[in-house]
PDB file of C-alpha atoms in Angstrom:
ATOM      1  CA  GLU X   1       7.959  -1.317  15.725  1.00 91.00           C
ATOM      2  CA  ARG X   2       6.639   0.111  12.464  1.00 93.00           C
ATOM      3  CA  GLU X   3       5.165   3.512  11.736  1.00 94.00           C
ATOM      4  CA  GLY X   4       3.279   4.852   8.746  1.00 95.00           C
ATOM      5  CA  THR X   5       0.153   6.505   7.448  1.00 96.00           C
ATOM      6  CA  GLY X   6      -3.467   5.417   7.206  1.00 96.00           C
ATOM      7  CA  VAL X   7      -6.419   6.908   5.334  1.00 96.00           C
ATOM      8  CA  VAL X   8      -9.943   6.933   6.757  1.00 96.00           C
ATOM      9  CA  ILE X   9     -12.184   5.337   4.129  1.00 97.00           C
ATOM     10  CA  GLY X  10     -15.268   4.279   6.079  1.00 93.00           C
ATOM     11  CA  GLU X  11     -17.505   4.970   9.030  1.00 88.00           C
ATOM     12  CA  ASN X  12     -16.619   3.964  12.596  1.00 88.00           C
ATOM     13  CA  GLY X  13     -12.916   4.598  12.102  1.00 90.00           C
ATOM     14  CA  LEU X  14     -12.213   2.225   9.188  1.00 96.00           C
ATOM     15  CA  ILE X  15      -8.674   2.983   8.010  1.00 97.00           C
ATOM     16  CA  LEU X  16      -6.818   1.790   4.910  1.00 98.00           C
ATOM     17  CA  THR X  17      -3.032   1.395   4.947  1.00 97.00           C
ATOM     18  CA  ILE X  18      -0.306  -0.722   3.413  1.00 96.00           C
ATOM     19  CA  GLY X  19      -0.322  -4.186   4.904  1.00 93.00           C
ATOM     20  CA  TYR X  20       3.326  -4.624   5.845  1.00 92.00           C
ATOM     21  CA  LEU X  21       2.875  -1.969   8.533  1.00 94.00           C
ATOM     22  CA  ILE X  22       0.384  -4.114  10.436  1.00 94.00           C
ATOM     23  CA  VAL X  23       0.985  -7.743   9.464  1.00 88.00           C
ATOM     24  CA  GLU X  24       1.620  -9.887  12.564  1.00 85.00           C
ATOM     25  CA  ALA X  25       1.146  -6.823  14.791  1.00 91.00           C
ATOM     26  CA  ASP X  26       0.614  -7.438  18.514  1.00 92.00           C
ATOM     27  CA  GLU X  27      -0.675  -3.909  19.136  1.00 95.00           C
ATOM     28  CA  VAL X  28      -1.823  -1.085  16.883  1.00 96.00           C
ATOM     29  CA  SER X  29      -2.444   2.541  17.779  1.00 95.00           C
ATOM     30  CA  ILE X  30      -3.598   5.528  15.736  1.00 94.00           C
ATOM     31  CA  VAL X  31      -2.501   9.132  16.242  1.00 92.00           C
ATOM     32  CA  ASP X  32      -5.178  11.462  14.878  1.00 87.00           C
ATOM     33  CA  SER X  33      -4.841  15.014  13.553  1.00 81.00           C
ATOM     34  CA  LYS X  34      -5.313  16.409  17.061  1.00 83.00           C
ATOM     35  CA  GLY X  35      -2.418  14.388  18.441  1.00 87.00           C
ATOM     36  CA  ARG X  36      -4.568  11.934  20.365  1.00 90.00           C
ATOM     37  CA  THR X  37      -3.451   8.298  20.511  1.00 93.00           C
ATOM     38  CA  LEU X  38      -6.282   5.811  19.981  1.00 94.00           C
ATOM     39  CA  ALA X  39      -6.196   2.047  20.236  1.00 95.00           C
ATOM     40  CA  ALA X  40      -7.051   0.143  17.054  1.00 96.00           C
ATOM     41  CA  ARG X  41      -7.360  -3.410  15.821  1.00 95.00           C
ATOM     42  CA  VAL X  42      -6.459  -5.099  12.556  1.00 96.00           C
ATOM     43  CA  VAL X  43      -9.576  -5.741  10.473  1.00 96.00           C
ATOM     44  CA  GLY X  44      -8.124  -7.415   7.404  1.00 95.00           C
ATOM     45  CA  TYR X  45      -5.089  -8.026   5.230  1.00 94.00           C
ATOM     46  CA  ASP X  46      -4.894  -9.017   1.569  1.00 93.00           C
ATOM     47  CA  HIS X  47      -1.828 -10.907   0.379  1.00 86.00           C
ATOM     48  CA  ALA X  48      -2.538 -10.321  -3.302  1.00 88.00           C
ATOM     49  CA  THR X  49      -2.598  -6.508  -3.178  1.00 92.00           C
ATOM     50  CA  GLY X  50      -0.801  -5.698   0.060  1.00 92.00           C
ATOM     51  CA  PHE X  51      -3.735  -3.680   1.437  1.00 95.00           C
ATOM     52  CA  GLY X  52      -4.369  -3.641   5.178  1.00 96.00           C
ATOM     53  CA  LEU X  53      -7.437  -2.459   7.098  1.00 97.00           C
ATOM     54  CA  LEU X  54      -7.681  -1.119  10.656  1.00 96.00           C
ATOM     55  CA  ARG X  55     -10.478   0.154  12.825  1.00 96.00           C
ATOM     56  CA  THR X  56     -10.181   2.341  15.900  1.00 95.00           C
ATOM     57  CA  ILE X  57     -11.734   0.888  19.026  1.00 93.00           C
ATOM     58  CA  THR X  58     -13.072   4.278  20.092  1.00 89.00           C
ATOM     59  CA  PRO X  59     -14.877   6.595  17.640  1.00 84.00           C
ATOM     60  CA  LEU X  60     -12.642   8.592  15.306  1.00 87.00           C
ATOM     61  CA  ASP X  61     -13.554  12.187  14.554  1.00 85.00           C
ATOM     62  CA  ALA X  62     -12.771  12.186  10.823  1.00 89.00           C
ATOM     63  CA  THR X  63     -14.716  12.298   7.568  1.00 92.00           C
ATOM     64  CA  PRO X  64     -14.007   9.338   5.243  1.00 95.00           C
ATOM     65  CA  VAL X  65     -12.429  10.158   1.887  1.00 96.00           C
ATOM     66  CA  ARG X  66     -14.003   9.292  -1.452  1.00 96.00           C
ATOM     67  CA  LEU X  67     -12.552   6.413  -3.451  1.00 97.00           C
ATOM     68  CA  GLY X  68     -11.411   7.558  -6.884  1.00 96.00           C
ATOM     69  CA  ASP X  69     -10.953   5.762 -10.204  1.00 96.00           C
ATOM     70  CA  SER X  70      -7.331   4.752 -10.615  1.00 94.00           C
ATOM     71  CA  ALA X  71      -7.958   2.860 -13.870  1.00 92.00           C
ATOM     72  CA  THR X  72      -8.714   6.028 -15.822  1.00 90.00           C
ATOM     73  CA  LEU X  73      -5.721   7.924 -14.430  1.00 87.00           C
ATOM     74  CA  ALA X  74      -3.422   9.033 -17.222  1.00 83.00           C
ATOM     75  CA  ASP X  75       0.324   9.499 -17.045  1.00 77.00           C
ATOM     76  CA  PRO X  76       1.689  12.009 -16.548  1.00 87.00           C
ATOM     77  CA  ALA X  77      -1.006  13.252 -14.161  1.00 92.00           C
ATOM     78  CA  PRO X  78      -0.653  15.673 -11.230  1.00 95.00           C
ATOM     79  CA  VAL X  79      -1.383  14.109  -7.836  1.00 97.00           C
ATOM     80  CA  MET X  80      -1.079  14.906  -4.149  1.00 97.00           C
ATOM     81  CA  ILE X  81       0.578  12.630  -1.585  1.00 97.00           C
ATOM     82  CA  ALA X  82      -0.759  12.950   1.974  1.00 95.00           C
ATOM     83  CA  SER X  83       1.166  11.319   4.798  1.00 93.00           C
ATOM     84  CA  SER X  84       1.865  11.579   8.499  1.00 87.00           C
ATOM     85  CA  GLY X  85       4.528  13.886   9.842  1.00 73.00           C
ATOM     86  CA  ASP X  86       5.204  17.611   9.819  1.00 69.00           C
ATOM     87  CA  ASP X  87       5.626  17.951   6.049  1.00 68.00           C
ATOM     88  CA  ASN X  88       2.553  15.856   5.380  1.00 88.00           C
ATOM     89  CA  VAL X  89       1.491  17.043   1.920  1.00 92.00           C
ATOM     90  CA  SER X  90       3.560  16.980  -1.258  1.00 94.00           C
ATOM     91  CA  PHE X  91       2.825  17.178  -4.950  1.00 95.00           C
ATOM     92  CA  ALA X  92       4.002  14.764  -7.600  1.00 96.00           C
ATOM     93  CA  PHE X  93       3.156  13.254 -10.975  1.00 95.00           C
ATOM     94  CA  VAL X  94       2.090   9.771 -11.959  1.00 95.00           C
ATOM     95  CA  VAL X  95       4.948   9.025 -14.352  1.00 94.00           C
ATOM     96  CA  SER X  96       4.100   5.435 -15.315  1.00 93.00           C
ATOM     97  CA  LYS X  97       1.565   2.646 -14.851  1.00 94.00           C
ATOM     98  CA  ARG X  98       3.053  -0.830 -15.098  1.00 92.00           C
ATOM     99  CA  GLY X  99       3.471  -4.107 -13.277  1.00 91.00           C
ATOM    100  CA  PHE X 100       5.236  -4.537  -9.964  1.00 89.00           C
ATOM    101  CA  SER X 101       6.351  -7.616  -8.068  1.00 81.00           C
ATOM    102  CA  GLY X 102       7.722  -7.681  -4.549  1.00 73.00           C
ATOM    103  CA  ASN X 103       9.688 -10.786  -3.642  1.00 62.00           C
ATOM    104  CA  TRP X 104       8.364 -10.649  -0.082  1.00 63.00           C
ATOM    105  CA  GLU X 105       4.654 -10.345  -0.726  1.00 64.00           C
ATOM    106  CA  TYR X 106       2.563  -9.355  -3.730  1.00 74.00           C
ATOM    107  CA  ALA X 107       2.538  -8.859  -7.494  1.00 82.00           C
ATOM    108  CA  LEU X 108       0.479  -6.184  -9.250  1.00 91.00           C
ATOM    109  CA  ASP X 109      -0.455  -6.259 -12.921  1.00 91.00           C
ATOM    110  CA  GLN X 110      -0.491  -2.468 -12.935  1.00 92.00           C
ATOM    111  CA  ALA X 111       0.865  -0.257 -10.158  1.00 95.00           C
ATOM    112  CA  LEU X 112       1.026   3.542 -10.020  1.00 96.00           C
ATOM    113  CA  TYR X 113       4.522   5.031 -10.085  1.00 96.00           C
ATOM    114  CA  THR X 114       5.001   8.626  -8.955  1.00 96.00           C
ATOM    115  CA  SER X 115       7.859  11.101  -8.880  1.00 95.00           C
ATOM    116  CA  PRO X 116       9.502  13.049  -7.287  1.00 95.00           C
ATOM    117  CA  PRO X 117       9.904  11.014  -4.100  1.00 94.00           C
ATOM    118  CA  THR X 118       8.753  12.258  -0.714  1.00 91.00           C
ATOM    119  CA  LEU X 119       9.097  11.316   2.948  1.00 88.00           C
ATOM    120  CA  ASN X 120       6.808   9.000   4.926  1.00 90.00           C
ATOM    121  CA  TRP X 121       5.437   7.153   1.907  1.00 92.00           C
ATOM    122  CA  SER X 122       4.421   3.946   3.728  1.00 95.00           C
ATOM    123  CA  GLY X 123       0.625   3.863   3.684  1.00 96.00           C
ATOM    124  CA  ALA X 124       0.428   7.431   2.343  1.00 97.00           C
ATOM    125  CA  GLY X 125      -2.696   8.412   0.410  1.00 97.00           C
ATOM    126  CA  LEU X 126      -2.454   9.340  -3.269  1.00 97.00           C
ATOM    127  CA  PHE X 127      -5.155  11.853  -4.231  1.00 97.00           C
ATOM    128  CA  ASP X 128      -6.351  13.504  -7.417  1.00 95.00           C
ATOM    129  CA  ARG X 129      -7.110  17.214  -7.713  1.00 92.00           C
ATOM    130  CA  ASP X 130     -10.683  16.619  -6.512  1.00 94.00           C
ATOM    131  CA  GLY X 131      -9.580  14.903  -3.289  1.00 94.00           C
ATOM    132  CA  ASN X 132     -10.425  11.353  -4.389  1.00 97.00           C
ATOM    133  CA  LEU X 133      -8.197   8.540  -3.157  1.00 98.00           C
ATOM    134  CA  LEU X 134      -6.267   6.885  -6.008  1.00 97.00           C
ATOM    135  CA  GLY X 135      -3.850   4.608  -4.196  1.00 97.00           C
ATOM    136  CA  VAL X 136      -1.839   3.738  -1.101  1.00 98.00           C
ATOM    137  CA  GLY X 137       1.940   4.115  -0.827  1.00 96.00           C
ATOM    138  CA  SER X 138       4.016   0.961  -0.788  1.00 94.00           C
ATOM    139  CA  LEU X 139       7.710   1.719  -1.283  1.00 92.00           C
ATOM    140  CA  ILE X 140      10.401   3.913  -2.813  1.00 93.00           C
ATOM    141  CA  VAL X 141      12.080   2.863  -6.069  1.00 92.00           C
ATOM    142  CA  ARG X 142      14.926   4.052  -8.259  1.00 91.00           C
ATOM    143  CA  ASP X 143      13.063   3.487 -11.512  1.00 90.00           C
ATOM    144  CA  ALA X 144       9.688   5.218 -11.344  1.00 92.00           C
ATOM    145  CA  THR X 145       9.788   5.501 -15.134  1.00 90.00           C
ATOM    146  CA  ASP X 146      10.295   2.598 -17.513  1.00 82.00           C
ATOM    147  CA  GLU X 147      12.188   4.726 -20.009  1.00 78.00           C
ATOM    148  CA  GLU X 148      15.928   4.881 -20.570  1.00 76.00           C
ATOM    149  CA  THR X 149      16.303   7.850 -18.223  1.00 79.00           C
ATOM    150  CA  ARG X 150      15.463   6.450 -14.797  1.00 84.00           C
ATOM    151  CA  ILE X 151      14.165   8.715 -12.054  1.00 92.00           C
ATOM    152  CA  PRO X 152      13.415   7.858  -8.396  1.00 94.00           C
ATOM    153  CA  GLY X 153       9.887   7.785  -7.009  1.00 95.00           C
ATOM    154  CA  HIS X 154       7.282   5.638  -5.315  1.00 96.00           C
ATOM    155  CA  VAL X 155       5.016   2.677  -5.999  1.00 96.00           C
ATOM    156  CA  PHE X 156       1.352   3.094  -5.050  1.00 97.00           C
ATOM    157  CA  VAL X 157      -1.168   0.240  -4.949  1.00 96.00           C
ATOM    158  CA  PRO X 158      -4.178   1.345  -7.079  1.00 97.00           C
ATOM    159  CA  ILE X 159      -7.406   1.875  -5.163  1.00 98.00           C
ATOM    160  CA  ASP X 160      -9.439   0.036  -7.814  1.00 97.00           C
ATOM    161  CA  LEU X 161      -7.943  -3.224  -6.515  1.00 96.00           C
ATOM    162  CA  LEU X 162      -9.598  -2.625  -3.151  1.00 97.00           C
ATOM    163  CA  LYS X 163     -13.156  -2.098  -4.363  1.00 97.00           C
ATOM    164  CA  PRO X 164     -14.078  -5.727  -5.221  1.00 96.00           C
ATOM    165  CA  ILE X 165     -12.577  -7.150  -2.013  1.00 96.00           C
ATOM    166  CA  LEU X 166     -13.404  -4.419   0.535  1.00 97.00           C
ATOM    167  CA  ALA X 167     -16.610  -6.039   1.788  1.00 96.00           C
ATOM    168  CA  ASP X 168     -14.847  -9.394   2.224  1.00 96.00           C
ATOM    169  CA  LEU X 169     -11.946  -7.840   4.128  1.00 96.00           C
ATOM    170  CA  VAL X 170     -14.308  -6.053   6.506  1.00 96.00           C
ATOM    171  CA  LYS X 171     -16.454  -9.149   7.027  1.00 95.00           C
ATOM    172  CA  SER X 172     -13.884 -11.913   7.372  1.00 94.00           C
ATOM    173  CA  GLY X 173     -10.440 -10.315   7.269  1.00 94.00           C
ATOM    174  CA  ARG X 174      -9.501 -11.773   3.872  1.00 92.00           C
ATOM    175  CA  ARG X 175     -10.787 -11.955   0.331  1.00 93.00           C
ATOM    176  CA  ALA X 176     -13.296 -14.676  -0.526  1.00 92.00           C
ATOM    177  CA  GLY X 177     -12.148 -17.839  -2.269  1.00 90.00           C
ATOM    178  CA  PRO X 178      -9.353 -20.336  -1.708  1.00 86.00           C
ATOM    179  CA  ALA X 179      -6.263 -19.257   0.191  1.00 78.00           C
ATOM    180  CA  ARG X 180      -3.322 -18.138  -1.903  1.00 75.00           C
ATOM    181  CA  PRO X 181      -0.737 -20.917  -2.264  1.00 79.00           C
ATOM    182  CA  TRP X 182       2.846 -20.325  -1.143  1.00 80.00           C
ATOM    183  CA  LEU X 183       6.038 -22.263  -1.800  1.00 88.00           C
ATOM    184  CA  GLY X 184       7.930 -20.627   1.044  1.00 87.00           C
ATOM    185  CA  VAL X 185      10.761 -19.328  -1.124  1.00 88.00           C
ATOM    186  CA  ALA X 186      12.064 -15.760  -1.362  1.00 85.00           C
ATOM    187  CA  ALA X 187      14.057 -14.951  -4.474  1.00 85.00           C
ATOM    188  CA  ASP X 188      15.998 -11.925  -5.645  1.00 84.00           C
ATOM    189  CA  GLU X 189      17.499 -10.845  -8.954  1.00 85.00           C
ATOM    190  CA  VAL X 190      21.298 -10.779  -9.014  1.00 90.00           C
ATOM    191  CA  GLN X 191      23.129  -9.972 -12.256  1.00 92.00           C
ATOM    192  CA  GLY X 192      20.209 -11.068 -14.386  1.00 89.00           C
ATOM    193  CA  ARG X 193      19.580 -14.330 -12.543  1.00 93.00           C
ATOM    194  CA  LEU X 194      17.113 -15.356  -9.844  1.00 90.00           C
ATOM    195  CA  VAL X 195      18.741 -16.440  -6.607  1.00 93.00           C
ATOM    196  CA  VAL X 196      16.936 -18.071  -3.693  1.00 93.00           C
ATOM    197  CA  VAL X 197      17.785 -15.895  -0.686  1.00 91.00           C
ATOM    198  CA  ARG X 198      15.523 -17.480   1.925  1.00 90.00           C
ATOM    199  CA  VAL X 199      13.503 -20.653   2.500  1.00 94.00           C
ATOM    200  CA  SER X 200      10.727 -20.470   5.088  1.00 89.00           C
ATOM    201  CA  PRO X 201      11.125 -23.141   7.795  1.00 92.00           C
ATOM    202  CA  ASP X 202       8.630 -26.015   7.523  1.00 92.00           C
ATOM    203  CA  GLY X 203       7.168 -24.663   4.266  1.00 90.00           C
ATOM    204  CA  PRO X 204       6.618 -26.724   1.101  1.00 94.00           C
ATOM    205  CA  ALA X 205      10.010 -25.710  -0.319  1.00 94.00           C
ATOM    206  CA  ASP X 206      11.761 -26.645   2.917  1.00 95.00           C
ATOM    207  CA  ARG X 207      10.071 -30.025   2.992  1.00 95.00           C
TER     208      ARG X 207
END
């Protein structure tokens, strides 16, 4: 079981979250601001960005947020992180914008790094001072800055990466074009070297 946050971005209960919360899910449910539990279904998932889309089966009483412009966001910049839970709003700064690669899933040319860290970051919405959505929370890291003094924080997937593929995800569940190729190898960095830590059964690397 996995639990996280989603952000309503479209009519008829269209919700954006981080994909690892819903990938291969058998059942999905949404708890709204009034505490009601609503059934939902997975609409789409994008391997390249890690975005996931849901839609409630019954109507959701919520106003969709506005999508912001993450490309023009400067660092440092004050932001708000909205997530599920009792302490569901916290304030932070975008402390760097640089690449990110996750050995399990996706690589981003430019991700948004924020600090200080907060709770319930998975799928959390990153907002500017005008309430526009800038990104979706992915994970916690020790090095939110790329300077010598490292500080902990979070990685957010920029919302600008969603805009060109949103229509495709809603229509067919994936971005248009050829499927992304996979070798079926998971690697990790150990003492400056890459080490293969897992080979997917029956994948190209296994064969």
